[in-house]
PDB file of C-alpha atoms in Angstrom:
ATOM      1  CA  UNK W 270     -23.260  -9.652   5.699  1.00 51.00           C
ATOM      2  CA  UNK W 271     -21.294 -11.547   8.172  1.00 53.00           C
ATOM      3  CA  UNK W 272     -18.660  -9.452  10.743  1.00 61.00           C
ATOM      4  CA  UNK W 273     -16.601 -12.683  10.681  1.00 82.00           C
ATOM      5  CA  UNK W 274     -12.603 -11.945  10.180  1.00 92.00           C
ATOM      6  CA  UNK W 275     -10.343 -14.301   7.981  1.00 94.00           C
ATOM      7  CA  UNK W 276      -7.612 -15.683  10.614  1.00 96.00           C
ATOM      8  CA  UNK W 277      -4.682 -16.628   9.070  1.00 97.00           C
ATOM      9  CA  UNK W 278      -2.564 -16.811   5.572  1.00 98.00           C
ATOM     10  CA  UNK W 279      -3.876 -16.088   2.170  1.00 98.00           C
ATOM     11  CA  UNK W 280      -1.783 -16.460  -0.368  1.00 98.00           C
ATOM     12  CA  UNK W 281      -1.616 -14.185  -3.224  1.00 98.00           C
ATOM     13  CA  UNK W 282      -1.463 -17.519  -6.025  1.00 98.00           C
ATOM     14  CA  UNK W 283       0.775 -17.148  -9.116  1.00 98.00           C
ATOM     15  CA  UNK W 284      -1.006 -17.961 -12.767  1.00 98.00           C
ATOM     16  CA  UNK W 285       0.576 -20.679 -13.973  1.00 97.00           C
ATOM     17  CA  UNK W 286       1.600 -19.977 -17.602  1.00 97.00           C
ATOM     18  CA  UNK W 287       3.085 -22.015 -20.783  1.00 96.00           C
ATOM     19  CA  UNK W 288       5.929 -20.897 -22.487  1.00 93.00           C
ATOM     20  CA  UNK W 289       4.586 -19.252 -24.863  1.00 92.00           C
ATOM     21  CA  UNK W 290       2.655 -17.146 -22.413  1.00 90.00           C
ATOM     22  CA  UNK W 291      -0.810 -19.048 -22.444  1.00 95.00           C
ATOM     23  CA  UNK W 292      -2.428 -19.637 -19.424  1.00 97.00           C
ATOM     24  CA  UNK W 293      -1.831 -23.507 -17.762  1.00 97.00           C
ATOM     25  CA  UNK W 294      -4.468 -24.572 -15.802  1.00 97.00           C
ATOM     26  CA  UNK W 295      -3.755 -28.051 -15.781  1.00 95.00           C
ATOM     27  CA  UNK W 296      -0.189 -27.196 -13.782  1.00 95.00           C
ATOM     28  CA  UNK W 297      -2.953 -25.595 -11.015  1.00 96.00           C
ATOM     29  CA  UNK W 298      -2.908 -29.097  -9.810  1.00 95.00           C
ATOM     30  CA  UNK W 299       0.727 -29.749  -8.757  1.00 95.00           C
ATOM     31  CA  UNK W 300       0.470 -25.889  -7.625  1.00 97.00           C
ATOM     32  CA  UNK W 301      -2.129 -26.655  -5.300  1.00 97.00           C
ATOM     33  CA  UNK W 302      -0.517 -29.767  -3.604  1.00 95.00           C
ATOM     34  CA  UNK W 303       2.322 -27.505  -2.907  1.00 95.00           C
ATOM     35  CA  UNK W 304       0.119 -24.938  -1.020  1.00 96.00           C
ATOM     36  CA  UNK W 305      -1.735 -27.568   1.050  1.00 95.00           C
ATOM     37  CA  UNK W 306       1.717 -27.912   2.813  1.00 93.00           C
ATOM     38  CA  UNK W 307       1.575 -24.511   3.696  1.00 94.00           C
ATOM     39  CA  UNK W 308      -1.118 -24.115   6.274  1.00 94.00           C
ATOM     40  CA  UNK W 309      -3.397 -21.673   4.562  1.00 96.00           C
ATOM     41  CA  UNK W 310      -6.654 -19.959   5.143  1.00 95.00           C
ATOM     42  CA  UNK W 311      -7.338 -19.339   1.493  1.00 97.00           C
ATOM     43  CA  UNK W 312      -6.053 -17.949  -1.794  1.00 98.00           C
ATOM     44  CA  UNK W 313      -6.003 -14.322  -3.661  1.00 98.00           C
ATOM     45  CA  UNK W 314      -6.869 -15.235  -7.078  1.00 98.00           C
ATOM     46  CA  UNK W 315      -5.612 -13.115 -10.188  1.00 98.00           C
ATOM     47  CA  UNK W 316      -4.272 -10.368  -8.024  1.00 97.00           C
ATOM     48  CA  UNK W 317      -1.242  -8.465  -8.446  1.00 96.00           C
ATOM     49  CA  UNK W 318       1.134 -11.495  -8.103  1.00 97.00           C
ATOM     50  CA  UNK W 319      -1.299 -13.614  -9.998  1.00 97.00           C
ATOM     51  CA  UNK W 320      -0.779 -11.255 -13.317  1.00 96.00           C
ATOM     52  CA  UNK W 321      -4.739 -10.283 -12.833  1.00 96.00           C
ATOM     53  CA  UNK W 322      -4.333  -7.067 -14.918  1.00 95.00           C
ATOM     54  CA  UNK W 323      -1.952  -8.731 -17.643  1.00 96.00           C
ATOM     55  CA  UNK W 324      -4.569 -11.247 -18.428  1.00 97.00           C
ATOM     56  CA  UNK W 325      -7.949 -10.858 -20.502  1.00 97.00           C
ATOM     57  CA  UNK W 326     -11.414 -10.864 -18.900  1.00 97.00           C
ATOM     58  CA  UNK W 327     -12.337 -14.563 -20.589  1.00 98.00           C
ATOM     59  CA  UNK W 328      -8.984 -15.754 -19.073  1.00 98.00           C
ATOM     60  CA  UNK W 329      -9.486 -14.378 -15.511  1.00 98.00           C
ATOM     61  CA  UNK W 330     -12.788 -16.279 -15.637  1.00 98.00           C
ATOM     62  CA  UNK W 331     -10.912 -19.378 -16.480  1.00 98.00           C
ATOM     63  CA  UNK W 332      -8.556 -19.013 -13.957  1.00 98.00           C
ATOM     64  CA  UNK W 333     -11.356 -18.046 -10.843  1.00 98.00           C
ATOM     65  CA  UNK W 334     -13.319 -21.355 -12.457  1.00 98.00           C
ATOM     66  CA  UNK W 335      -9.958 -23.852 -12.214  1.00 98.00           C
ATOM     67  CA  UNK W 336      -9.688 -22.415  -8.909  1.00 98.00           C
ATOM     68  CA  UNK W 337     -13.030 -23.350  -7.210  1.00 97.00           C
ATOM     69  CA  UNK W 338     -12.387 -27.129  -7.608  1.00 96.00           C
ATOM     70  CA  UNK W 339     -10.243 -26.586  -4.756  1.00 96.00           C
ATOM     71  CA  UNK W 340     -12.573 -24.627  -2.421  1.00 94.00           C
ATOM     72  CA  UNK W 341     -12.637 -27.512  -0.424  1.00 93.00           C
ATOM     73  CA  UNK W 342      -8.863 -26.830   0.819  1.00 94.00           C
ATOM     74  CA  UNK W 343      -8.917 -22.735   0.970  1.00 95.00           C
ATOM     75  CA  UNK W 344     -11.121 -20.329   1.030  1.00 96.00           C
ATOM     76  CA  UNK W 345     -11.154 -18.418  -2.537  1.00 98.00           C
ATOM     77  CA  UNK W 346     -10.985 -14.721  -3.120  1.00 98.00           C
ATOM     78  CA  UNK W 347     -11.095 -13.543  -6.564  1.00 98.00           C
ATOM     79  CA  UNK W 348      -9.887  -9.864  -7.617  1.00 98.00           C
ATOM     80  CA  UNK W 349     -11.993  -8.797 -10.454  1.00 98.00           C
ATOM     81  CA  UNK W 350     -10.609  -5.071 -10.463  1.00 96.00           C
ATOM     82  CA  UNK W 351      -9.486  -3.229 -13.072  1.00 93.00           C
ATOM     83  CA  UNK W 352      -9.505   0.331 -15.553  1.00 93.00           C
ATOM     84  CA  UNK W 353     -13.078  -0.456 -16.550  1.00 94.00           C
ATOM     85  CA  UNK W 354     -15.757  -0.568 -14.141  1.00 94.00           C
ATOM     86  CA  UNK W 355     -17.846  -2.164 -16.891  1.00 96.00           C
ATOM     87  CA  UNK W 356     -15.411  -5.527 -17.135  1.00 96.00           C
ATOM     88  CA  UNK W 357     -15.061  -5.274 -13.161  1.00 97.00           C
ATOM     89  CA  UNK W 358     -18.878  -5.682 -12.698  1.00 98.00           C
ATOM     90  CA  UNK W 359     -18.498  -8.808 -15.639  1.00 98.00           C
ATOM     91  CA  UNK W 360     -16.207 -10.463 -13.467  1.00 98.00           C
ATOM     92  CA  UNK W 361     -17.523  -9.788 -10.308  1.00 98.00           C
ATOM     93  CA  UNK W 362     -20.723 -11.604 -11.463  1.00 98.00           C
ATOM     94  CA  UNK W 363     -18.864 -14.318 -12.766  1.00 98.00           C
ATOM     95  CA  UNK W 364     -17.276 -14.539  -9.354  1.00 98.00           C
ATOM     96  CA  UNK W 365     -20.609 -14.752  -7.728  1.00 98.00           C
ATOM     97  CA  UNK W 366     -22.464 -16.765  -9.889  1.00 98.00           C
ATOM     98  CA  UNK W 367     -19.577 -19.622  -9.289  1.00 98.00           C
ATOM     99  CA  UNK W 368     -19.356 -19.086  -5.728  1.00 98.00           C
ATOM    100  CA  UNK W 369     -16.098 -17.382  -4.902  1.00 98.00           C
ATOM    101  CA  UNK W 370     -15.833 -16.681  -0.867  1.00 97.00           C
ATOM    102  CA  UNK W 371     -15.416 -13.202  -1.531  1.00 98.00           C
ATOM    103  CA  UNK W 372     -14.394 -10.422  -3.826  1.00 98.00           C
ATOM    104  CA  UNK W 373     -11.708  -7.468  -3.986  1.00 98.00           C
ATOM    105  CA  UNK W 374     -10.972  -5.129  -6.341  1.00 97.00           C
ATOM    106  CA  UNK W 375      -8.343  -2.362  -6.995  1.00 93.00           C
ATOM    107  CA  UNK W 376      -8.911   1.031  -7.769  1.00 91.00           C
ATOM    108  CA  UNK W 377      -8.471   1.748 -11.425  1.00 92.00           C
ATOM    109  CA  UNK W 378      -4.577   2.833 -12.162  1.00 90.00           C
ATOM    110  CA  UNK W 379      -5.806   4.453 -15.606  1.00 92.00           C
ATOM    111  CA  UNK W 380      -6.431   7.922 -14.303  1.00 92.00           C
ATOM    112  CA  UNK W 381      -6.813   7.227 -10.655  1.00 92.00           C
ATOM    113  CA  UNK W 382      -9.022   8.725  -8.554  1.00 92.00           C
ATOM    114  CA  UNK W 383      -7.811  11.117  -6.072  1.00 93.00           C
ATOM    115  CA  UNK W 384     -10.861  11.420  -3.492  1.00 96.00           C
ATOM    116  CA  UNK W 385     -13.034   8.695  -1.559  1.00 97.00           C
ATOM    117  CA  UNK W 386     -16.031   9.997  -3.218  1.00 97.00           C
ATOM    118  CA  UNK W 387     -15.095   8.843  -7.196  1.00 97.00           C
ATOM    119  CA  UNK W 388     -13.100   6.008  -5.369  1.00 97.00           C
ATOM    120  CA  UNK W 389     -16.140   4.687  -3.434  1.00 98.00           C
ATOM    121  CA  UNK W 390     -18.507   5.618  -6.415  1.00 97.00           C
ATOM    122  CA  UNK W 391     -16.348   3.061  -8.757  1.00 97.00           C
ATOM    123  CA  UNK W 392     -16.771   0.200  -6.417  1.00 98.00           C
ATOM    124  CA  UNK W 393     -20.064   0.621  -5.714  1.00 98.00           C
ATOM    125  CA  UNK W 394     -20.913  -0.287  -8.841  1.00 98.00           C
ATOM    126  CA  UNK W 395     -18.293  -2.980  -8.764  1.00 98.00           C
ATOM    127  CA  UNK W 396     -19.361  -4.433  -5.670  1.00 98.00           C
ATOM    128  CA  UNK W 397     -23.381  -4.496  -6.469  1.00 98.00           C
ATOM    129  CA  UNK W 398     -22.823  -6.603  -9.029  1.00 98.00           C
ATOM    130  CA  UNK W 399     -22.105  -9.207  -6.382  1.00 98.00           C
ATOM    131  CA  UNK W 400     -24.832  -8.642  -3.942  1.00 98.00           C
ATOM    132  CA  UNK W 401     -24.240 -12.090  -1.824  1.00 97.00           C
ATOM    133  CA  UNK W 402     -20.706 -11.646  -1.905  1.00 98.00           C
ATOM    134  CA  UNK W 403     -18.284  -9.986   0.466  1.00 98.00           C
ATOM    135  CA  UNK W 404     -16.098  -7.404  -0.745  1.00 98.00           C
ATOM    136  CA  UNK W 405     -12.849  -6.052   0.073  1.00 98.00           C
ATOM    137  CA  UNK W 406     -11.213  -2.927  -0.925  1.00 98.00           C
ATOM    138  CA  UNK W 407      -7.914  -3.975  -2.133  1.00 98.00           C
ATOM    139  CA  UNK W 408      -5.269  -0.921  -1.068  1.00 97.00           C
ATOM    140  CA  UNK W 409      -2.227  -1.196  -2.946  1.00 96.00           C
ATOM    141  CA  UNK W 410      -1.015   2.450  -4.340  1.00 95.00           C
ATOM    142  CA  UNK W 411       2.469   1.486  -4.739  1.00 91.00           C
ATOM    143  CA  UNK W 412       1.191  -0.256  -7.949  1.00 91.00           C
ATOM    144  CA  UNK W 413      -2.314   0.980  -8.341  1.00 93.00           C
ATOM    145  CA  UNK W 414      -1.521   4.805  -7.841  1.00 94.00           C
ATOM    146  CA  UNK W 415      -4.316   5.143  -6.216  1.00 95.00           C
ATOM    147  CA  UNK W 416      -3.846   6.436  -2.538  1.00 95.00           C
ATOM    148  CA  UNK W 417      -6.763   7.414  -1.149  1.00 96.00           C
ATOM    149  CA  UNK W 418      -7.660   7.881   2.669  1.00 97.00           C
ATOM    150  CA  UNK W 419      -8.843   4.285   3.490  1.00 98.00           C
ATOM    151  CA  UNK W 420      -9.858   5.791   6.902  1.00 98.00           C
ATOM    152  CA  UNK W 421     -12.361   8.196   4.206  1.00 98.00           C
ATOM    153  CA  UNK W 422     -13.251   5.204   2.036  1.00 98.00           C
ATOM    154  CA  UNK W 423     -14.586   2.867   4.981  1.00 98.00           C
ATOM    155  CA  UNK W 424     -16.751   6.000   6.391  1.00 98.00           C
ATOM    156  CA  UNK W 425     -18.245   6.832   3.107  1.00 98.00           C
ATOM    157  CA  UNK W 426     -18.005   3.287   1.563  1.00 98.00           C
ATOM    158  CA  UNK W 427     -20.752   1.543   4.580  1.00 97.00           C
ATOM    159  CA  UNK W 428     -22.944   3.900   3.491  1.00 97.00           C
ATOM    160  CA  UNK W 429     -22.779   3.077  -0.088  1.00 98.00           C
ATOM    161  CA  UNK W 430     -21.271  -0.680  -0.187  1.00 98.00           C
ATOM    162  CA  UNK W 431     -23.858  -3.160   1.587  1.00 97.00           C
ATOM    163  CA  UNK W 432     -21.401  -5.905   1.078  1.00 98.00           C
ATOM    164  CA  UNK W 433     -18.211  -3.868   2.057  1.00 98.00           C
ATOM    165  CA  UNK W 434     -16.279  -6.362   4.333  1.00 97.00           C
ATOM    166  CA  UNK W 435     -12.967  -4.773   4.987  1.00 98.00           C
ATOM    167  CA  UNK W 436      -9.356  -3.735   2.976  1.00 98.00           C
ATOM    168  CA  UNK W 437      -6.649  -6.089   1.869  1.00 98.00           C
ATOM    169  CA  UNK W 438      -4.471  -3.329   3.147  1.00 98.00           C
ATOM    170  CA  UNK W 439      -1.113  -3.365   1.310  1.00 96.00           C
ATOM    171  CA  UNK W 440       1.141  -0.453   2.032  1.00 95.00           C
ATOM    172  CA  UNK W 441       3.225   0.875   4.685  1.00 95.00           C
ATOM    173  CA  UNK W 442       1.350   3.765   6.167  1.00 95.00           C
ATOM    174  CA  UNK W 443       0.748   1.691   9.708  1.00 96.00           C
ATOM    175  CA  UNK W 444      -0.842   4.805  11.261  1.00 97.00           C
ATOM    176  CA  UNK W 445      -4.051   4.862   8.603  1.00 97.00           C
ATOM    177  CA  UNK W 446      -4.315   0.525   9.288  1.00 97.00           C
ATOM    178  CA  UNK W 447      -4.731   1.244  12.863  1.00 98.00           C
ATOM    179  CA  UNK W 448      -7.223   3.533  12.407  1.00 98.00           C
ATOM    180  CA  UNK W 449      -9.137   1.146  10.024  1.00 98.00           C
ATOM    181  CA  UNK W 450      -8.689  -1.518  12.382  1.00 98.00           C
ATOM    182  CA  UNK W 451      -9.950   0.146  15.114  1.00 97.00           C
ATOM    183  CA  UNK W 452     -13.053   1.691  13.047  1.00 97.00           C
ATOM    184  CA  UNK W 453     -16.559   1.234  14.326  1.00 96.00           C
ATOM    185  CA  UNK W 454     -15.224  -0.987  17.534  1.00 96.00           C
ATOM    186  CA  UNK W 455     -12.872  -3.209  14.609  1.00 96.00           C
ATOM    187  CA  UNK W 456     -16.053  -3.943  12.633  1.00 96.00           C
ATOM    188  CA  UNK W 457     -13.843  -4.113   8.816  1.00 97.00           C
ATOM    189  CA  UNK W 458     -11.575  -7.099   8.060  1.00 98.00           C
ATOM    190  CA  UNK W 459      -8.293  -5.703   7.723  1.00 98.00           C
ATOM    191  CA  UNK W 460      -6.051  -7.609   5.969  1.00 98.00           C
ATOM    192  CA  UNK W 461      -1.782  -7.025   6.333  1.00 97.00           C
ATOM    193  CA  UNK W 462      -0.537  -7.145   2.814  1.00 96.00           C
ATOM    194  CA  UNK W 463       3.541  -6.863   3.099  1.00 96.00           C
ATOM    195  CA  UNK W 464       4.588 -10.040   4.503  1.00 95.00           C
ATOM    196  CA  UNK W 465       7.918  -8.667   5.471  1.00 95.00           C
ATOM    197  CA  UNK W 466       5.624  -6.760   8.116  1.00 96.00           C
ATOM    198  CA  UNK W 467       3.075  -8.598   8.778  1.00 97.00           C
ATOM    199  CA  UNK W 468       3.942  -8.916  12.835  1.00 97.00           C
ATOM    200  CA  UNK W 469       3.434  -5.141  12.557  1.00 96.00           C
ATOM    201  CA  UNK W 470      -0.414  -5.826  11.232  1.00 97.00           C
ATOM    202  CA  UNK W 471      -0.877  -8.600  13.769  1.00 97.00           C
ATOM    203  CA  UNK W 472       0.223  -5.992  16.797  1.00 97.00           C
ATOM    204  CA  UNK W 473      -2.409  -3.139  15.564  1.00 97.00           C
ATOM    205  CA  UNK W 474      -5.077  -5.926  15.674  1.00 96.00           C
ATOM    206  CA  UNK W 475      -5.023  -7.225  12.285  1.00 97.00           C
ATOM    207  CA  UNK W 476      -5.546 -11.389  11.985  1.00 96.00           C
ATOM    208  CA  UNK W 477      -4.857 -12.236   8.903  1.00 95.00           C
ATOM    209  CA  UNK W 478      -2.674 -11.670   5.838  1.00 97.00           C
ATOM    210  CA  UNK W 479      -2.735 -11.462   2.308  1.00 97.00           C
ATOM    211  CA  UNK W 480       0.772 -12.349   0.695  1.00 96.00           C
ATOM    212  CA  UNK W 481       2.946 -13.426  -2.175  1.00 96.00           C
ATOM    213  CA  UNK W 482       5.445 -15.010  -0.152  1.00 96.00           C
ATOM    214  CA  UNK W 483       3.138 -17.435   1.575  1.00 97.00           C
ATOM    215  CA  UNK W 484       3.053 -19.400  -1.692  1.00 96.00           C
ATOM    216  CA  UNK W 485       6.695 -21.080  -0.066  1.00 95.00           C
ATOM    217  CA  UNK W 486       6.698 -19.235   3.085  1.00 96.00           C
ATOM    218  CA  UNK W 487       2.989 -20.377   5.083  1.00 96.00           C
ATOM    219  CA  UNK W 488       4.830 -23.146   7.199  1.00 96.00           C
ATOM    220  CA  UNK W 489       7.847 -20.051   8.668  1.00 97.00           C
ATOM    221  CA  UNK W 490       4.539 -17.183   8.179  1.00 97.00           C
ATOM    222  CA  UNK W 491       2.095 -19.835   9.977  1.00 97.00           C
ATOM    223  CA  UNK W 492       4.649 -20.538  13.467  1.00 98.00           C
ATOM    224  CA  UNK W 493       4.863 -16.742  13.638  1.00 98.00           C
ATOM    225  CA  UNK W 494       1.564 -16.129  13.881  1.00 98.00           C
ATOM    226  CA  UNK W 495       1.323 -18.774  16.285  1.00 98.00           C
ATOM    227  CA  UNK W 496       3.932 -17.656  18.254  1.00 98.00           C
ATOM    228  CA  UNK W 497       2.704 -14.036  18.374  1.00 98.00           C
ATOM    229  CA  UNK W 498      -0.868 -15.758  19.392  1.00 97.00           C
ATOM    230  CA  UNK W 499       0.753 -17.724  22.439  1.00 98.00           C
ATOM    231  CA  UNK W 500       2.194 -13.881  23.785  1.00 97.00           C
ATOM    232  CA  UNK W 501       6.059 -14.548  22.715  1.00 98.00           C
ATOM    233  CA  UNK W 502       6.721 -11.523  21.268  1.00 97.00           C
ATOM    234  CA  UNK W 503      10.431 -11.761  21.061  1.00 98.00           C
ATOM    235  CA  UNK W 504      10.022 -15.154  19.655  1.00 98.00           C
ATOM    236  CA  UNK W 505       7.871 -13.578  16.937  1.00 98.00           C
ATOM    237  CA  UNK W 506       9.958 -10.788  16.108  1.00 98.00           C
ATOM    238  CA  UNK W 507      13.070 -13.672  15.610  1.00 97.00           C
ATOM    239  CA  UNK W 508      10.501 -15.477  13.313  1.00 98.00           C
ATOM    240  CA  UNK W 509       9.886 -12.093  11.262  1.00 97.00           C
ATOM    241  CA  UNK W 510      13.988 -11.236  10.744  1.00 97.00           C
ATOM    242  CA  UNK W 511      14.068 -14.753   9.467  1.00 96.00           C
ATOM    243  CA  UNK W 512      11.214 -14.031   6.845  1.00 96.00           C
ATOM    244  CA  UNK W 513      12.788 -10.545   6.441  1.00 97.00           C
ATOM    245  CA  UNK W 514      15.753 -12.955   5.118  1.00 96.00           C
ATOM    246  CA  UNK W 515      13.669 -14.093   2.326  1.00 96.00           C
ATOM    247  CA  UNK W 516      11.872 -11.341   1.218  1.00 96.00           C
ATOM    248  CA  UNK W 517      15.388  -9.521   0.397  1.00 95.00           C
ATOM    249  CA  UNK W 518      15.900 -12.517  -1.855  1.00 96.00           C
ATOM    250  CA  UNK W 519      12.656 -12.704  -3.191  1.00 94.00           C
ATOM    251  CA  UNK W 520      12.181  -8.613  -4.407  1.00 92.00           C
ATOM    252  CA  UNK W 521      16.531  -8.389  -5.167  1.00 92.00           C
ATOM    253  CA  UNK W 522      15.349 -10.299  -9.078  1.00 88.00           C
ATOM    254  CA  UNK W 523      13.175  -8.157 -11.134  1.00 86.00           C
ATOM    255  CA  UNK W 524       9.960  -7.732  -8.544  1.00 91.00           C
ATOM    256  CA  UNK W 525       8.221  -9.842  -6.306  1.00 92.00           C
ATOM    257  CA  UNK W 526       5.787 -11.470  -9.069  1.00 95.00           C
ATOM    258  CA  UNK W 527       9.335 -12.869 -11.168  1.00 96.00           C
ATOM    259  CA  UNK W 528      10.809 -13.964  -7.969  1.00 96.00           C
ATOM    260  CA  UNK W 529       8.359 -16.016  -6.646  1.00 97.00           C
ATOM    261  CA  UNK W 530       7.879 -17.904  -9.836  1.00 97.00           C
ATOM    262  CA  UNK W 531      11.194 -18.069 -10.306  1.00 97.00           C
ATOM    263  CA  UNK W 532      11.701 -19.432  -6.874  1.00 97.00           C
ATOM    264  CA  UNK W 533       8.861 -21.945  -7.036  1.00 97.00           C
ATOM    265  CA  UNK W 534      10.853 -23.136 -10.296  1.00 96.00           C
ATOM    266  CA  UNK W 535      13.948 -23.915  -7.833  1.00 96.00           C
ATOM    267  CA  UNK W 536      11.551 -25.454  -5.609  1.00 94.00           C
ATOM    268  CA  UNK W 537      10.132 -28.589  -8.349  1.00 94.00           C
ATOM    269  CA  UNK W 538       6.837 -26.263  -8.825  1.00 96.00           C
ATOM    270  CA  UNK W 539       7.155 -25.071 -12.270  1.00 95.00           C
ATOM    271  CA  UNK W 540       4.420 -22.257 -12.677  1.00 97.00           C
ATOM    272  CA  UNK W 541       5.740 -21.107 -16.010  1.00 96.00           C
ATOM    273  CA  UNK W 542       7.384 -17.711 -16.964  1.00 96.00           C
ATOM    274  CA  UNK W 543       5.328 -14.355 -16.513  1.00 97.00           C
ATOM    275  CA  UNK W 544       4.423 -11.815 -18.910  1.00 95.00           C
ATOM    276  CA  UNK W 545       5.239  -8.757 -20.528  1.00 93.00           C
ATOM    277  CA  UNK W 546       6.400  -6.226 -19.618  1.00 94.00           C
ATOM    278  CA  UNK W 547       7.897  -7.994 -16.995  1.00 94.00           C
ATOM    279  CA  UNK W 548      11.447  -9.898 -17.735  1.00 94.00           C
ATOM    280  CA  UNK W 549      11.761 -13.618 -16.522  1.00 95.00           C
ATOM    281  CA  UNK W 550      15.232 -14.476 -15.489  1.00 96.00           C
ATOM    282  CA  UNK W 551      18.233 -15.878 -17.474  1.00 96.00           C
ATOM    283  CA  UNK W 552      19.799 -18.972 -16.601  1.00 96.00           C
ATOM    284  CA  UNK W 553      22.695 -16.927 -14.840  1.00 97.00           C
ATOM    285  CA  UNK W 554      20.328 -14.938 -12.588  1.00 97.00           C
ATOM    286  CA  UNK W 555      18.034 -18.188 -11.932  1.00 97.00           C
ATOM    287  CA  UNK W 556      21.409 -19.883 -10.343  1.00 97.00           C
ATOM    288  CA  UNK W 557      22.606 -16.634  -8.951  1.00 97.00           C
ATOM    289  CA  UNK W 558      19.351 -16.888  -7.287  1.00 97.00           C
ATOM    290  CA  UNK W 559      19.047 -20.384  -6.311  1.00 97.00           C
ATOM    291  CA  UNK W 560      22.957 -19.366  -4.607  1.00 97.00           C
ATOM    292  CA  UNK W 561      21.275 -16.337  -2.538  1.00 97.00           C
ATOM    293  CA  UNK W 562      18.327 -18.785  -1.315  1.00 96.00           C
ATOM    294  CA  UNK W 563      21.135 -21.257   0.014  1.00 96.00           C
ATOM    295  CA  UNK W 564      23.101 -18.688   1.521  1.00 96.00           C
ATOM    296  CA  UNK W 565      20.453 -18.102   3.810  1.00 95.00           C
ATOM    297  CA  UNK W 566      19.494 -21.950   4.288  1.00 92.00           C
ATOM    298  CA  UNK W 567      16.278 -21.626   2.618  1.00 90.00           C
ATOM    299  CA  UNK W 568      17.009 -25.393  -0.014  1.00 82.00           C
TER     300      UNK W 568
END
């Protein structure tokens, strides 16, 4: 398995959805010529923003399919986690046998696992159903509940996960990155997942990103990085108040996953609403939103 790193902006994708809560792959299309303007190095596919878990395990395949018509423009990265390590291993085949660039899966939120032994155990399985495919651990306890040493999980998990790759590494506990980063002479791929810190990730070693934002905020996202690159630090950490700006908007409606929907509604790219349990916006909160996003010069 390749040591190469992912460099760069992946964006966590939205699941474009009808009204009535089907999934809209034909919308994918108008989607995707949105994202090409951003700048980025691939696409997380039926993640956390992209309503993975909310979906059934025919749809996700549907979804990771529409997707790989455009593997030409991104590289793809399909989470096929979830509660059952038996429809995990179903999708991570699927993923494989249509050629997804890689793999990730959560760990499972239904009675979460609270060592690296049952943690690494449940993605070994996961991960060998995918034997040509890279996988990556996706760290996210804030929603998965599942917070587990990831320092512990990379020691035990390359002796037990020939395809391990690295961590999309989403939580604030900077301390445990570094050491992952830094693990084995910065062998693992570790990816920043909180785009309102993502200069943080880039100044422990990390080089690339996995974000909702970057669905509308790659171009700002893509001259920080660049700017952090060319050793302007305090022209990075301007760039990072200004996307600091955004987020605030983005998480003040409902959660991230409603926002940016709701935002790339405002911006001509109608995605659809989400689903339940979450709450799409009224009409009120869509302008009151709209009104925040011009306060800060954003349309």
């Amino acid at each position: 398995m390749t040591s190469e790193k992912i460099k760069g902006l992946v964006a966590a994708t939205v699941t474009p959805m009808k009204a009535n809560g089907e999934v809209n792959l034909p919308a994918l299309d108008s989607y995707v010529k949105h994202l090409e303007k951003q700048g980025l190095a691939g696409v997380f596919v039926n993640g956390t923003t992209g309503e993975g878990l909310l979906m059934t395990s025919d749809e996700r395949k549907a979804v990771a399919e529409a997707w790989m018509a455009y593997k030409d423009k991104f590289k793809v990265m399909v989470h096929v986690g979830g509660t059952s390590y038996a429809a995990a291993v179903d999708l991570a085949r699927h993923a494989e046998k249509i050629g997804a660039d890689a793999i990730s899966a959560m760990g499972p939120c239904f009675l979460p696992p609270s060592r690296a032994e049952e943690l690494v155990a449940f993605n070994k399985i996961v991960a060998a159903a995918a034997p040509g495919t890279p996988f990556y651990y996706y760290h996210i306890p804030g929603t998965s509940h599942v917070n587990v040493s990831m320092l512990d999980f990379l020691k035990l998990g390359e002796k037990e996960i020939p395809t391990l790759r690295g961590i999309k590494y989403t939580t604030y506990d900077s301390m445990t990155m570094q050491e992952c980063i830094a693990y084995r002479g910065g062998y693992y791929d570790i990816l920043h997942g909180h785009d309102e810190t993502i200069l943080t990730g880039l100044m422990l070693g990390a080089t690339g990103g996995v974000g909702t934002s970057y669905s509308v905020t790659g171009e700002l996202y893509n001259k920080l990085l660049d700017t952090f690159w060319a050793g302007d630090l305090a022209g990075a950490v301007k760039l990072q108040e200004k996307a600091v700006e955004f987020i605030r908007v983005l998480i003040k409606y409902e959660n991230s996953v409603v926002g940016i929907k709701a935002i790339l509604q405002i911006m001509g790219v109608d995605c659809g609403p989400v689903r339940l349990p979450m709450r799409n916006l009224t009409p009120d909160r869509m302008k009151a939103l709209e009104a925040d996003l011009r306060a800060i010069g954003w349309i």
